XYZ file of C-alpha atoms in Angstrom:
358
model
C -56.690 -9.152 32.560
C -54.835 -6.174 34.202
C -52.539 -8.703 35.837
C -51.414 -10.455 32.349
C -50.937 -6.704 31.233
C -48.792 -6.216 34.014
C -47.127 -9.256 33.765
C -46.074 -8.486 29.981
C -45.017 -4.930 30.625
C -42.474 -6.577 33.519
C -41.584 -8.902 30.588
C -40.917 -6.396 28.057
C -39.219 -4.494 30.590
C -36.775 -7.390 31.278
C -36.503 -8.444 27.563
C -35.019 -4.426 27.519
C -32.664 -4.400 30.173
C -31.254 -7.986 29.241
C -30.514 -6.493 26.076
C -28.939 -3.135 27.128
C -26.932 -5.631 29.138
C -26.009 -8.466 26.233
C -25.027 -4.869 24.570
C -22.851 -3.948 27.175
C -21.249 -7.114 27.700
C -20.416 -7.068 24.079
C -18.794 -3.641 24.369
C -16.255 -4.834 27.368
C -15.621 -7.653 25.258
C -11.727 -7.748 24.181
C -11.890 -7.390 20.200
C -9.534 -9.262 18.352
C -8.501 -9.885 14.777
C -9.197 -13.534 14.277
C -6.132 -15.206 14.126
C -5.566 -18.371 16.099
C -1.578 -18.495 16.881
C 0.808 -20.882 17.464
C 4.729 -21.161 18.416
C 8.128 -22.804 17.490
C 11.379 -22.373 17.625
C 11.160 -19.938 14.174
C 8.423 -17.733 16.571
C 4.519 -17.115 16.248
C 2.555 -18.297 13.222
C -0.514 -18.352 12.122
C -2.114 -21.865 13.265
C -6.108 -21.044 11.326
C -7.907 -18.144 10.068
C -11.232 -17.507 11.788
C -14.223 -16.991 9.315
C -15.517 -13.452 8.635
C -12.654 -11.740 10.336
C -10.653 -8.847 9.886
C -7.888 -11.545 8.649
C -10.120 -13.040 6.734
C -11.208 -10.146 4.848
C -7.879 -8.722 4.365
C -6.981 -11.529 2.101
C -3.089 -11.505 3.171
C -2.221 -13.562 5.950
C -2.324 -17.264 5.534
C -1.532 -20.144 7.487
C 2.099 -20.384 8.160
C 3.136 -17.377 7.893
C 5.114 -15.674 10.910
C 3.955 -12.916 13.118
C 7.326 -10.890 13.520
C 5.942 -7.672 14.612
C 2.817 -5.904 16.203
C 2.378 -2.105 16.246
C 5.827 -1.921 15.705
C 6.453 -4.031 19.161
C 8.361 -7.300 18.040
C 6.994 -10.319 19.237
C 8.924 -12.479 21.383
C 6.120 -15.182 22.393
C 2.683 -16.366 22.208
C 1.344 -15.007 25.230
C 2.494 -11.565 24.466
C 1.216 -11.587 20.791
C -1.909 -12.839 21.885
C -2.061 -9.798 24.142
C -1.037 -7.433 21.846
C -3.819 -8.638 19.296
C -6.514 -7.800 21.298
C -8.598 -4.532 22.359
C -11.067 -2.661 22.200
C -13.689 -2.488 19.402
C -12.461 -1.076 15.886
C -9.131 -0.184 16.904
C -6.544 -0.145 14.859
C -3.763 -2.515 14.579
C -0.572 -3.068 12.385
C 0.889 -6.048 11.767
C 4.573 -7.034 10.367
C 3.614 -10.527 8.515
C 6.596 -12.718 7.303
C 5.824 -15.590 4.222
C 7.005 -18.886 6.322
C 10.489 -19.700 7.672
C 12.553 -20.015 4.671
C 11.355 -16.792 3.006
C 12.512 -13.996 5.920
C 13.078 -11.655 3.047
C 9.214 -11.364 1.895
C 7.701 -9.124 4.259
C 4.509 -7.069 4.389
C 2.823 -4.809 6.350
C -0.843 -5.411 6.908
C -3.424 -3.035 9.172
C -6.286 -4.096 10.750
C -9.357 -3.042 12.879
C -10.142 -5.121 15.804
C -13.794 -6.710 15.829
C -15.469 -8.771 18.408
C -16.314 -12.125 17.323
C -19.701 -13.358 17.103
C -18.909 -16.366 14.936
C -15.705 -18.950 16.203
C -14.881 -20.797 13.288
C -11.941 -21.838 12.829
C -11.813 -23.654 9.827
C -12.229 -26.891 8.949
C -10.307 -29.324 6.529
C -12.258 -28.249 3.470
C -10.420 -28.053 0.246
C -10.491 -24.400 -1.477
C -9.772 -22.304 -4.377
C -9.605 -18.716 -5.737
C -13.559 -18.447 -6.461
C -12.814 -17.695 -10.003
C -13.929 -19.473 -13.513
C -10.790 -20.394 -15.355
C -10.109 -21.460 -19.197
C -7.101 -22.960 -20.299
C -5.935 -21.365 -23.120
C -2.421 -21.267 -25.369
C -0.639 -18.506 -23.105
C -1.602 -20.066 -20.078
C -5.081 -19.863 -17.580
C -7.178 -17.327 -18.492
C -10.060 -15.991 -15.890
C -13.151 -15.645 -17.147
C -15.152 -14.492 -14.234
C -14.115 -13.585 -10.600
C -16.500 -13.602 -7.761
C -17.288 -10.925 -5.179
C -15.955 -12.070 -2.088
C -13.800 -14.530 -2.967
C -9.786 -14.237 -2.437
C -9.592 -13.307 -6.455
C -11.942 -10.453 -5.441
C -9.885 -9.562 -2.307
C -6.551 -9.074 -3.066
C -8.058 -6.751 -6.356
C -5.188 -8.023 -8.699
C -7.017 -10.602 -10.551
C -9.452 -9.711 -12.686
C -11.216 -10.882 -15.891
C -8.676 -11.493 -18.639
C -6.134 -12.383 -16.439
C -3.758 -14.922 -17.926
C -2.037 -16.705 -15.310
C 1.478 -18.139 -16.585
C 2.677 -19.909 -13.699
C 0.962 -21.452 -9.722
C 3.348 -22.026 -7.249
C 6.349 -21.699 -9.933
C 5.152 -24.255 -12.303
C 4.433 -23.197 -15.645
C 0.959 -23.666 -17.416
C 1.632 -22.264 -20.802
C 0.977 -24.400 -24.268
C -2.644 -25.196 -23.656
C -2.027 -28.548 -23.124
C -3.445 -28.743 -19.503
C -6.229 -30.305 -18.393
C -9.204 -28.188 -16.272
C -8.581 -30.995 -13.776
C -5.094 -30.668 -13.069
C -5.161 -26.311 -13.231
C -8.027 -27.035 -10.505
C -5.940 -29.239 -8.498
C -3.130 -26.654 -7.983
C -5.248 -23.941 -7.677
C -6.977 -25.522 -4.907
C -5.902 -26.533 -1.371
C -6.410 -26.573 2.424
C -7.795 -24.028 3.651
C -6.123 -20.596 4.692
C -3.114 -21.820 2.790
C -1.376 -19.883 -0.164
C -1.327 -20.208 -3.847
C 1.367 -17.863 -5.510
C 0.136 -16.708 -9.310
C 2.106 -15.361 -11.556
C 0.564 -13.693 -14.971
C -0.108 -10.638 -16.647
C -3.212 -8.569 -16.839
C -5.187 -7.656 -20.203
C -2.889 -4.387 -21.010
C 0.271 -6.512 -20.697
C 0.834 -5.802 -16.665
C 3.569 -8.786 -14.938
C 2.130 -9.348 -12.076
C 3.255 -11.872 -9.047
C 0.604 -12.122 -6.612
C -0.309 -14.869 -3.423
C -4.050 -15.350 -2.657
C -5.183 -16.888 0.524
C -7.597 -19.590 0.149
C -10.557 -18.952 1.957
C -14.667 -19.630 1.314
C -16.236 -16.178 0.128
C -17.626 -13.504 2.260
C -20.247 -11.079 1.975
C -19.176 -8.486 -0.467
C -21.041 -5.528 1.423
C -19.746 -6.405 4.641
C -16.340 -6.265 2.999
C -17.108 -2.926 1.719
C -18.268 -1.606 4.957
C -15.427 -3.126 6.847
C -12.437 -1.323 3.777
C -14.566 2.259 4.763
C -13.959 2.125 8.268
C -10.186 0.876 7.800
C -9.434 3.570 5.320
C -11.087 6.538 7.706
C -8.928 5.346 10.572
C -6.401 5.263 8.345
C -6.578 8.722 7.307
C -7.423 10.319 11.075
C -4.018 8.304 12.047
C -1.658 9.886 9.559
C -3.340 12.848 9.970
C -2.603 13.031 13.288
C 0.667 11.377 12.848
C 1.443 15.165 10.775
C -0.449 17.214 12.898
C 2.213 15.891 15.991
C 5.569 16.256 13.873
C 4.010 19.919 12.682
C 3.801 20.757 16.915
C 6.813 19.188 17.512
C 8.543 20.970 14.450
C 6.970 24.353 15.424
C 7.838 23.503 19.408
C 11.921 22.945 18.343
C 12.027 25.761 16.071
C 10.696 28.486 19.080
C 13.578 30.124 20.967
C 12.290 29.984 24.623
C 13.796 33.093 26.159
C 16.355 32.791 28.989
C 16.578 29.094 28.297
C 19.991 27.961 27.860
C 20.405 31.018 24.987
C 24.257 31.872 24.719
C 25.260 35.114 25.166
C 25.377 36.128 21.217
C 22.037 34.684 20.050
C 18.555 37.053 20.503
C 15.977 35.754 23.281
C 13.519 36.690 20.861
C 11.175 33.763 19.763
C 12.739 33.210 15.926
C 10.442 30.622 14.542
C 12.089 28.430 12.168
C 10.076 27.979 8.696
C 9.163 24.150 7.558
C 9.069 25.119 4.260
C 12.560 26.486 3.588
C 14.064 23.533 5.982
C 12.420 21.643 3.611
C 13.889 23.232 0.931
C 17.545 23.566 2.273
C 17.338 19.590 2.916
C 16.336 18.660 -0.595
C 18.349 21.439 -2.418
C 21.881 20.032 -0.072
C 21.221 17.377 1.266
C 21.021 16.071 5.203
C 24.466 17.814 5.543
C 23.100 20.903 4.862
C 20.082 20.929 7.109
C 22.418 20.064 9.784
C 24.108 22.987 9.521
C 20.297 25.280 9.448
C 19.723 23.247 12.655
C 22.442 24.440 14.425
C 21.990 28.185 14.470
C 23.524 29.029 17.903
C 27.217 28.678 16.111
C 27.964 31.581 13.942
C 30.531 29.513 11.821
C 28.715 27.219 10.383
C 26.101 30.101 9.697
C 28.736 31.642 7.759
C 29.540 27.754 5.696
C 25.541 27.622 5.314
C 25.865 31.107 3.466
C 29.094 30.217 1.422
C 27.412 27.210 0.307
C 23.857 28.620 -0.622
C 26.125 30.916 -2.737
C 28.020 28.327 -4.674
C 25.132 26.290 -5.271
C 23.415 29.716 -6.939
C 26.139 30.142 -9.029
C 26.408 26.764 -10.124
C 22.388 27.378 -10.999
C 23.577 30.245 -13.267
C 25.811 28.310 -15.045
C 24.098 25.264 -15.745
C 21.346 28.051 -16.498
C 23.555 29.810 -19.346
C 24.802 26.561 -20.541
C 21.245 24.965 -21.125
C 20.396 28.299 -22.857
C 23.241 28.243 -25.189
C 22.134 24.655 -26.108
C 18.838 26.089 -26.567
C 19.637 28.430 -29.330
C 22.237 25.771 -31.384
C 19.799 23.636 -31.144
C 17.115 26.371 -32.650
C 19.788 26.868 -35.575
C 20.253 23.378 -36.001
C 16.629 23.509 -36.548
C 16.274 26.018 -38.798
C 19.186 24.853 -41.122
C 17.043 21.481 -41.384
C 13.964 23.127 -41.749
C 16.200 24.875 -45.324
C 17.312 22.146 -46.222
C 13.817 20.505 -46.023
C 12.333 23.164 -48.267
C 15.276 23.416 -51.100
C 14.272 19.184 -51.041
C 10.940 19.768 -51.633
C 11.713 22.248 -54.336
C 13.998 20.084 -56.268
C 11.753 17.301 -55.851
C 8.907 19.550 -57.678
C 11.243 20.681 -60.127
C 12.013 16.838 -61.509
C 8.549 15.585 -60.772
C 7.980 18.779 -63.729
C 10.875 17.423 -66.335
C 9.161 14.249 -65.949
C 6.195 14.796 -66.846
C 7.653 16.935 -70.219
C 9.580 13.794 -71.149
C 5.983 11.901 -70.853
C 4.320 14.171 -72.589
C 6.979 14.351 -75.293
């Protein structure tokens, strides 16, 4: 008895460390974003779309479409894309996504947070639609119902009400479509992209490309968009905490250092907030001219300038006032000759009514 005890606790205590281990393992796992590549002459494109993936859920990148960029390193080949995909768990990454070869003008920026894999599909030859239920109607498709997790749901521009005008440039106005044929160029191979174009129920033109891709788990979706958004947020906020140092860094006077002979040594902070004002008050020329102030002459310009441009504020000042008050006159004489209508108007409905009477 004490030995099958014994036994189990050495069990229980291998079941443990075999799954601190399988933990760890996971951790030094290289996280990607599920994208299986491929290369031509063009560059690196999307080959499939791996289910339940960062891709996936983004609901932008499709099959064909070109990899020209990756945080902000251009890609030159597959190796080194694949390399800059992956890292470590729920990193950040930012892709520059172009729509196929012939379109190099549409371009989009995508970002993404690496995950490790534990599912490797990578498609399959399924056909696919937008998960949505869709009425043919005079203006065109309407959608009647959209379903969570579908690419309808994902890209968040295609919601009930929607009347779709045109898929992949061909009209479907008139109402004289059949269900069969809107379903046939809705759907498609998977990953692939079907281009809608439509307005919403207030009237809004919209152009937008869904991905075709089965539906995902609309809480895992939700969860994933949290933790995108807060590193989203810490990185620009750090991105403006770094160009506040380096602003505040530039703008200190470090005595002795290369100081000429007829500016102070004495640290002269230079204020954000009135650079920022001199640059959109004149212009980049301007805030040239407030960076450079170890040259006395264009101090002087910076001065003459500021001056002008406050008496030019007058002006326009007295001039809009001066409209103010003709307009105020103009006004008033209207406002007369509204009341001596009125009066005359009261005066004839009275001889009227004398002649009727009489």
């Amino acid at each position: 008895m004490l030995e099958d005890i014994c036994s189990g606790k050495e069990a229980e205590s291998r079941g443990s460390q075999d799954s601190i281990y399988s933990r760890r393992q996971m951790s030094l796992q290289k996280a990607s974003i599920g994208l299986i590549l491929g290369a031509d002459r063009a560059g690196v494109f999307v080959r499939r779309i791996t289910h339940d993936s960062p891709a996936h859920f983004s609901g932008r990148i499709a099959v064909g479409d070109y990899i020209e960029e990756i945080d902000s390193v251009h890609v030159q080949d597959l190796s080194s894309a694949q390399s800059l995909l992956s890292g470590s768990e729920d990193s950040l990454v930012s892709l520059r996504v172009r729509y196929g070869v012939m379109r190099k003008w549409d371009v989009q920026e995508v970002h993404l947070l690496r995950k490790v894999q534990l599912r490797t599909s990578e498609g399959s030859a399924d056909v696919f639609g937008i998960s949505a239920s869709l009425c043919v109607v005079r203006e065109g498709v309407r959608v009647d119902k959209v379903m969570p997790g579908g690419p309808a749901w994902l890209c968040g521009q295609v919601e009930e009400d929607f009347i779709i005008v045109a898929i992949d440039g061909n009209k479907v106005t008139g109402g004289y479509f059949h269900s069969d044929e809107i379903a046939a160029m809705i759907k498609g191979p998977e990953g692939t992209r079907v281009n809608l174009e439509g307005y919403s129920r207030v009237g809004e033109e919209r152009s937008v490309g869904l991905v075709r891709m089965p539906p995902v788990n609309p809480r895992v979706i939700d969860k994933y968009r949290r933790q995108l958004n807060d590193k989203l947020e810490a990185a620009a906020y750090d991105q403006t905490r770094g160009q506040a140092s380096e602003e505040t860094t530039w703008g200190m006077q470090t005595p002795g250092a290369l100081t000429p002979a007829y500016v102070s040594s004495t640290p002269k902070p230079v204020r954000a907030s009135r650079l920022a004002e001199s640059e959109s008050l004149m212009g980049k020329e301007l805030s040239s001219v407030l960076l450079s102030t170890e040259d006395p002459p264009k101090m002087g310009k910076l001065a003459k300038s500021l001056s002008d441009f406050e008496n030019w504020l007058n002006e326009e000042e007295s001039e809009c006032a001066s409209r103010f008050k003709s307009l105020q006159v103009k006004m008033e004489t209207i406002a007369q000759q509204l009341e001596n209508l009125g009066t005359l108007q009261r005066i004839s409905q009275r001889h009227i009514s004398r002649s009727i009477n009489a």
